[in-house]
PDB file of C-alpha atoms in Angstrom:
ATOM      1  CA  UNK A   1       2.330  48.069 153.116  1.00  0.00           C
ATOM      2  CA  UNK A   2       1.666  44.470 153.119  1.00  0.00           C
ATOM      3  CA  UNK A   3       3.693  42.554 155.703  1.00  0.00           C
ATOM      4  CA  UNK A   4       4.231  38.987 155.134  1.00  0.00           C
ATOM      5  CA  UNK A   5       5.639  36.436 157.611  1.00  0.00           C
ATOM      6  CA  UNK A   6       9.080  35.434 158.163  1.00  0.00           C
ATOM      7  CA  UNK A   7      10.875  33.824 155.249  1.00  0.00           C
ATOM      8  CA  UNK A   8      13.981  32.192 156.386  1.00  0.00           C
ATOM      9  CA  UNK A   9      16.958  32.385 153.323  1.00  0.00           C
ATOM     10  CA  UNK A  10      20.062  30.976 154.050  1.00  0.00           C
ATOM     11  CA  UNK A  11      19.788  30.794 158.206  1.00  0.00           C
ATOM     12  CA  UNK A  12      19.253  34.302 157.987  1.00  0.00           C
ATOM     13  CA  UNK A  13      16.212  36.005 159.265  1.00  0.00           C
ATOM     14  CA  UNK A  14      13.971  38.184 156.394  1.00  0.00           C
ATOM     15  CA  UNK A  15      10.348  39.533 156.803  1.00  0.00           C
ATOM     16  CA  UNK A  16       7.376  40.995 154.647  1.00  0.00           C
ATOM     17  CA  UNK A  17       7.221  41.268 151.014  1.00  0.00           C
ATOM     18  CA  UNK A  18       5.284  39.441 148.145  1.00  0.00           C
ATOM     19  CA  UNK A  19       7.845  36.598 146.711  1.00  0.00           C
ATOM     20  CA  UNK A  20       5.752  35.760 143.646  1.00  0.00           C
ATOM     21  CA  UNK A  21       7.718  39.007 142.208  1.00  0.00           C
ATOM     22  CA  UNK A  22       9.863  36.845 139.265  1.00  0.00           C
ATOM     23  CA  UNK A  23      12.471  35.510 139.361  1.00  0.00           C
ATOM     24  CA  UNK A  24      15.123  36.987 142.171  1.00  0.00           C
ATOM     25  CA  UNK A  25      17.830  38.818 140.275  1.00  0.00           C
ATOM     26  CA  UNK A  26      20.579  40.927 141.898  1.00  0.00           C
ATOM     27  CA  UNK A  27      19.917  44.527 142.860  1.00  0.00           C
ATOM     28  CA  UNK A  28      20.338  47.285 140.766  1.00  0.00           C
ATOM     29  CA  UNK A  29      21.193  51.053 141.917  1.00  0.00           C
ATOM     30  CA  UNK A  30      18.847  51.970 144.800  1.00  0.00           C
ATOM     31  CA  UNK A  31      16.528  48.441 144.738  1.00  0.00           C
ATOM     32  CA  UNK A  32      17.764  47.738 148.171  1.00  0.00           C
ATOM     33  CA  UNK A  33      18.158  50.743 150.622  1.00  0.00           C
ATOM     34  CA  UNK A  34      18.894  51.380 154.211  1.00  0.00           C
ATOM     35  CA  UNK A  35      15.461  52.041 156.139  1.00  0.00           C
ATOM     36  CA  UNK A  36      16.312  52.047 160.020  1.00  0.00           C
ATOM     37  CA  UNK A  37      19.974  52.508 162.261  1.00  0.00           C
ATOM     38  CA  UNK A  38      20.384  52.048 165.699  1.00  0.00           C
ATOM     39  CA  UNK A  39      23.822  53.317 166.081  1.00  0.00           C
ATOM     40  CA  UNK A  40      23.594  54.128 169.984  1.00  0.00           C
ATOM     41  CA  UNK A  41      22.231  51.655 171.513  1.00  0.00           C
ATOM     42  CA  UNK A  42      21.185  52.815 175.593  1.00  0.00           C
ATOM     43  CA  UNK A  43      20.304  51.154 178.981  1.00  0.00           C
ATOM     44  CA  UNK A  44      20.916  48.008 179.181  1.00  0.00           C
ATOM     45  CA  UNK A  45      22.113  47.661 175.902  1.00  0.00           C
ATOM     46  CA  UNK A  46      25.720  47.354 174.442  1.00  0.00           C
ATOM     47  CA  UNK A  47      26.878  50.354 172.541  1.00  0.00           C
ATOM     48  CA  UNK A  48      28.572  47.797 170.163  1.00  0.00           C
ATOM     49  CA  UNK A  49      26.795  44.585 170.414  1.00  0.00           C
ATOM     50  CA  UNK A  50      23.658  45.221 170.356  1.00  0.00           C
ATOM     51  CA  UNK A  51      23.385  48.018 167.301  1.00  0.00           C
ATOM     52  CA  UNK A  52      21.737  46.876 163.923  1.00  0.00           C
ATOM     53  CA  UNK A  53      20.316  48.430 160.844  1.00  0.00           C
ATOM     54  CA  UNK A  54      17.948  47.338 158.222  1.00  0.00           C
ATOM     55  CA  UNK A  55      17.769  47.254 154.122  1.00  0.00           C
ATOM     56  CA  UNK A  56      14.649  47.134 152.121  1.00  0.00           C
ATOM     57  CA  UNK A  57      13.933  45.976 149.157  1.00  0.00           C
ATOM     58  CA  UNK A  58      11.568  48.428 147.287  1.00  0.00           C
ATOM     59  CA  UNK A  59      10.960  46.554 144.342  1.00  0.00           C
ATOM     60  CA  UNK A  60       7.942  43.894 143.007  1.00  0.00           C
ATOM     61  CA  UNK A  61      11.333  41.169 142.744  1.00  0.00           C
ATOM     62  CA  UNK A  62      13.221  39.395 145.092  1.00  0.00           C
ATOM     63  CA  UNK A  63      16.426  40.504 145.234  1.00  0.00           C
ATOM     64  CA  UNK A  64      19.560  38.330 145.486  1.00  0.00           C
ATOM     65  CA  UNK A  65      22.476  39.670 147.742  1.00  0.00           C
ATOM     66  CA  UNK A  66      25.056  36.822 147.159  1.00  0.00           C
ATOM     67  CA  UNK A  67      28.502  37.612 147.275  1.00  0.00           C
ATOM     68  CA  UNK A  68      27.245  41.541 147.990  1.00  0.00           C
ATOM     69  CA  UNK A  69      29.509  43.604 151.290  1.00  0.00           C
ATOM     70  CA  UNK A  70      27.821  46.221 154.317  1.00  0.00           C
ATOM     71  CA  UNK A  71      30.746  48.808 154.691  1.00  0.00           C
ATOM     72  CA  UNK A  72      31.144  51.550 157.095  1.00  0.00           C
ATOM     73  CA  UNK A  73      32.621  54.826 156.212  1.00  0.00           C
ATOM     74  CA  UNK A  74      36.357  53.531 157.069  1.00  0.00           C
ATOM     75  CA  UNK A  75      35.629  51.352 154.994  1.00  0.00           C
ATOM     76  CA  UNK A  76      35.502  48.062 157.152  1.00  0.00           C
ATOM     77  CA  UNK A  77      33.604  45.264 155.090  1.00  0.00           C
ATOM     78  CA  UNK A  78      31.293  42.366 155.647  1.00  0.00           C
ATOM     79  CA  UNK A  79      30.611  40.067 152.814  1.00  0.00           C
ATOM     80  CA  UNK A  80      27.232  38.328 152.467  1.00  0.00           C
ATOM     81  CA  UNK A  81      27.431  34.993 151.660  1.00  0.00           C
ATOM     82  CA  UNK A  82      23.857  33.880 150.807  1.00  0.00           C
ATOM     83  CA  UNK A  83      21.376  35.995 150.955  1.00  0.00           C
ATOM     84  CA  UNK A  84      17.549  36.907 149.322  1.00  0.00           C
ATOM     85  CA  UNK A  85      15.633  39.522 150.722  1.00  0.00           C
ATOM     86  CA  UNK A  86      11.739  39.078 149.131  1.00  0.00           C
ATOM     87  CA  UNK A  87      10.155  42.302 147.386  1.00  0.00           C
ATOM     88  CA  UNK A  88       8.885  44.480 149.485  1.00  0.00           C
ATOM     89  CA  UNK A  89      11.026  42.831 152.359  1.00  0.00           C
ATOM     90  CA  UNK A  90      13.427  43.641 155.112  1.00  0.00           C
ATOM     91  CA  UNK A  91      16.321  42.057 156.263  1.00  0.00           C
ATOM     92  CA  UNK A  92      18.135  43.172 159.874  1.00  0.00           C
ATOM     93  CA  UNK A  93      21.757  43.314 160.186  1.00  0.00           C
ATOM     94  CA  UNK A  94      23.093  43.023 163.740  1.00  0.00           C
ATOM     95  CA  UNK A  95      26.373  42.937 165.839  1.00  0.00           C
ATOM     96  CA  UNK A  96      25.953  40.129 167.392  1.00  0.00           C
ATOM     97  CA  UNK A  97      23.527  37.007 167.988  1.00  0.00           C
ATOM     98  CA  UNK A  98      24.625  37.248 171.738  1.00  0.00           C
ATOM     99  CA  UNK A  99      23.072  39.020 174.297  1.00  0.00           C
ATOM    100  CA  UNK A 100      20.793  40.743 171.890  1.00  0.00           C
ATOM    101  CA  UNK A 101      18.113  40.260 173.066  1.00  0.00           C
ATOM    102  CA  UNK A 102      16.015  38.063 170.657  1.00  0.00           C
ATOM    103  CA  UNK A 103      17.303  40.081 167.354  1.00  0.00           C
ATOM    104  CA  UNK A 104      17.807  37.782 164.202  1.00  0.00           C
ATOM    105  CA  UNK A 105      19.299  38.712 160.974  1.00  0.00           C
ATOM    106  CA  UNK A 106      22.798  38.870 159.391  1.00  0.00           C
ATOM    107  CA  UNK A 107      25.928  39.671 161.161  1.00  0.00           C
ATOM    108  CA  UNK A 108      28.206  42.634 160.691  1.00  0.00           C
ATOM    109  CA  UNK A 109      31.318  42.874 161.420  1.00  0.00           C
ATOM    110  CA  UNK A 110      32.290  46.736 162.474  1.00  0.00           C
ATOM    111  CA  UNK A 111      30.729  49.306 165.009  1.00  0.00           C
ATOM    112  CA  UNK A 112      28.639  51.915 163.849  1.00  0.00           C
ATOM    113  CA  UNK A 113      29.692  55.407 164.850  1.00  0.00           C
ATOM    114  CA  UNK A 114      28.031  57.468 167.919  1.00  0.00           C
ATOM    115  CA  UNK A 115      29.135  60.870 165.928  1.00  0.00           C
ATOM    116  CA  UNK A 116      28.043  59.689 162.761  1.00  0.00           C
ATOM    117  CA  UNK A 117      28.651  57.179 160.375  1.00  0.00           C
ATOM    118  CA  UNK A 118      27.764  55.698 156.804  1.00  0.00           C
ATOM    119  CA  UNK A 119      26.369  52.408 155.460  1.00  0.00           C
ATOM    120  CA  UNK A 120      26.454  51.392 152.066  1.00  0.00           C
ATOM    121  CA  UNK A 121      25.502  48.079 150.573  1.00  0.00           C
ATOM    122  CA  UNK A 122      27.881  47.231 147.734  1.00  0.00           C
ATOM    123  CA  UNK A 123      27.815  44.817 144.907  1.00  0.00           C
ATOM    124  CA  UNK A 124      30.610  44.071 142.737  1.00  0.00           C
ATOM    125  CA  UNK A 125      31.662  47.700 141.912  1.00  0.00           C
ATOM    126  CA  UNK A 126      28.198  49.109 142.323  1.00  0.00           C
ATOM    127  CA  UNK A 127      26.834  50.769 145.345  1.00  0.00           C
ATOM    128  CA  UNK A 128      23.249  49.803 145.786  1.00  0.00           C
ATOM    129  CA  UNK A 129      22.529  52.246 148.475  1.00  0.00           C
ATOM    130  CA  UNK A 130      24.615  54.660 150.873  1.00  0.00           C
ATOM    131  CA  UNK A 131      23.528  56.311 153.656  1.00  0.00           C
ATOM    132  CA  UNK A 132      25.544  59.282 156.104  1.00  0.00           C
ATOM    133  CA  UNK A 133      23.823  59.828 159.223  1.00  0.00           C
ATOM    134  CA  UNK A 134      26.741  62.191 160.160  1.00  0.00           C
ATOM    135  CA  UNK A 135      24.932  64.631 157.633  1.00  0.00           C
ATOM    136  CA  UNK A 136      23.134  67.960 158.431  1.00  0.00           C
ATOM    137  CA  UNK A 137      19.761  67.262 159.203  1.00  0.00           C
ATOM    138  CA  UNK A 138      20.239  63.624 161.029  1.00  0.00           C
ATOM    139  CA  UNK A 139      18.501  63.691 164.480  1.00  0.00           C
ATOM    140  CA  UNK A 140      20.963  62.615 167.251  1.00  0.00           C
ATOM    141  CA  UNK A 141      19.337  59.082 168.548  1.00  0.00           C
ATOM    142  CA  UNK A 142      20.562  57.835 171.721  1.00  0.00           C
ATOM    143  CA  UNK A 143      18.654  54.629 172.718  1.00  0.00           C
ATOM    144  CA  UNK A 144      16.467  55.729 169.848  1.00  0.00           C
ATOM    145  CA  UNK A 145      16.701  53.999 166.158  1.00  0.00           C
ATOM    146  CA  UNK A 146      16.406  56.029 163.277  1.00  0.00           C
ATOM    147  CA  UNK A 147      13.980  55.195 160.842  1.00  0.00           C
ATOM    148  CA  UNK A 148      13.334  56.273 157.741  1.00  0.00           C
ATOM    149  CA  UNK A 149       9.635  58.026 156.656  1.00  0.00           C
ATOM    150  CA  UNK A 150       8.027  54.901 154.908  1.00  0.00           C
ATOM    151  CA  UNK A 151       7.396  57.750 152.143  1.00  0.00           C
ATOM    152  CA  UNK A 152      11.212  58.572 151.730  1.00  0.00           C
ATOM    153  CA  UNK A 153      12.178  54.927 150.273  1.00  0.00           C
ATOM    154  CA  UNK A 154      14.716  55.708 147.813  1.00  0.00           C
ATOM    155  CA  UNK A 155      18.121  56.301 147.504  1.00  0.00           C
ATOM    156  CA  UNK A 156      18.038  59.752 147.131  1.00  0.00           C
ATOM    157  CA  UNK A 157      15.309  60.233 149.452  1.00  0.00           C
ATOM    158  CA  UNK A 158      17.218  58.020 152.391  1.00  0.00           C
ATOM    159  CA  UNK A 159      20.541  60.721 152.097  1.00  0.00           C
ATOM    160  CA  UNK A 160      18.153  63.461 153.306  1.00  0.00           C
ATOM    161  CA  UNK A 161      17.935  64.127 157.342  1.00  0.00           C
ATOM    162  CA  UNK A 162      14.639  65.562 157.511  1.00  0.00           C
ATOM    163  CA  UNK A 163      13.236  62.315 156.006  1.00  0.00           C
ATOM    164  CA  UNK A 164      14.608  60.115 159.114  1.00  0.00           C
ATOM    165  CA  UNK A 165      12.947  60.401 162.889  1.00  0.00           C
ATOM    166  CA  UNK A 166      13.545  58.396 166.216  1.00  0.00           C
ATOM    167  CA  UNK A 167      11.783  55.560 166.479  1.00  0.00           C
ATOM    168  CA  UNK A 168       9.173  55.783 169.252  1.00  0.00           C
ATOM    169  CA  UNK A 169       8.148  52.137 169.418  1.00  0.00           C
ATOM    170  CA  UNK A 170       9.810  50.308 172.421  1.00  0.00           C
ATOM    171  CA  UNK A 171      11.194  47.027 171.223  1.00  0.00           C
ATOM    172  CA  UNK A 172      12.888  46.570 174.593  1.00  0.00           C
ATOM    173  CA  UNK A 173      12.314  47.560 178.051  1.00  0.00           C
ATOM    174  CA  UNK A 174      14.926  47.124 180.506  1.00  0.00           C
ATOM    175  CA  UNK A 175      15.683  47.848 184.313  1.00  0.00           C
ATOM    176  CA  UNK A 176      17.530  50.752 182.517  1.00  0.00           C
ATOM    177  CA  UNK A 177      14.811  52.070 180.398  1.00  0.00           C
ATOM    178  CA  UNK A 178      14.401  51.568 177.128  1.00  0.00           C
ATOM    179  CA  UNK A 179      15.520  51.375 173.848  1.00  0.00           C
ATOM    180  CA  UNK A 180      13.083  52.580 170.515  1.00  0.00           C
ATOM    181  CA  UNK A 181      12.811  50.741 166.873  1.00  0.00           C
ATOM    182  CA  UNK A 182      11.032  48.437 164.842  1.00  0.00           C
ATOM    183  CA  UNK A 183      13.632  45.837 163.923  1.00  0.00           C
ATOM    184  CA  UNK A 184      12.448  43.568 162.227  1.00  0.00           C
ATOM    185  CA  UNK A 185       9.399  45.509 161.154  1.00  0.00           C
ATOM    186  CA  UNK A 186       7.873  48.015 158.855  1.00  0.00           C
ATOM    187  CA  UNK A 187       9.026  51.502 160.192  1.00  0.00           C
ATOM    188  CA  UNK A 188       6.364  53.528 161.713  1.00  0.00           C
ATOM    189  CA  UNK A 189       4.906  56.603 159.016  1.00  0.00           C
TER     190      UNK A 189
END
């Protein structure tokens, strides 16, 4: 995997990916998947404000999100306004640019469930990608994100729990202990 630097799109925060893929088009079914949750955030971190998640664009295009919704499994909403993620490229979604502890991406606007949860990325009335992590086979992951096995990056692949681990790279370190991911950052294989 070839990571590039950070592309800024829209004040929003994307990384990696080769952007000489065409021209960006919106996604199709599975272009744009859900690679990494941290739904339980532990320490010093907020259970609420401080959880994110990451999509990945796994094509050779960019891909333009525009007008494109996050949901949770309630289904509470947030609409992207403008939005490119680069081919090959990540973007993060967080809870909040507060208190987070350096973490830059797009917000989201609803908690992500301790017990379990989904995340789907919708456009118009297609769902790109949808992931349960209250499924058989999802490791719990307290203070730990899950992250999806860089060879499981498809949207059929991503709905299996034996293709997701916990995170074992510290991306912070508090007087609490610390919390494991790679926002931001290709997962670890």
């Amino acid at each position: 995997t070839t990571t590039g630097g950070d592309t800024t799109t829209g004040g929003d925060t994307t990384t990696g990916g080769d952007t000489t893929g065409g021209d960006p088009a919106p996604p199709g079914l599975g272009d744009v998947i859900v690679t990494e949750i941290m739904y339980d955030p532990a320490g010093d971190l907020d259970d609420s404000a401080d959880e994110y998640f990451e999509l990945t664009n796994v094509t050779g295009t960019d891909r333009v999100l525009d007008g494109c919704i996050v949901a949770d499994d309630k289904p509470t909403t947030s609409e992207i306004a403008t939005l490119t993620i680069p081919a090959g490229g990540s973007v993060l979604f967080i809870a909040s640019e507060e208190n987070n502890h350096g973490l830059k991406g797009q917000l989201f606007d609803f908690s992500l469930g301790n017990g379990g949860d989904a995340i789907s990325l919708i456009c118009g009335d297609l769902t790109i990608d949808s992931v349960d992590y209250s499924k058989e086979g999802f490791p719990p992951a307290k203070g730990e994100a899950l992250s999806l096995s860089p060879d499981a990056y498809t949207e059929i692949d991503n709905n299996i729990g034996a293709n997701w681990c916990l995170a074992t790279n510290p991306f912070y370190d508090g007087p609490k202990g610390p919390n494991f991911g790679t926002p931001g950052a290709p997962n670890e294989a």
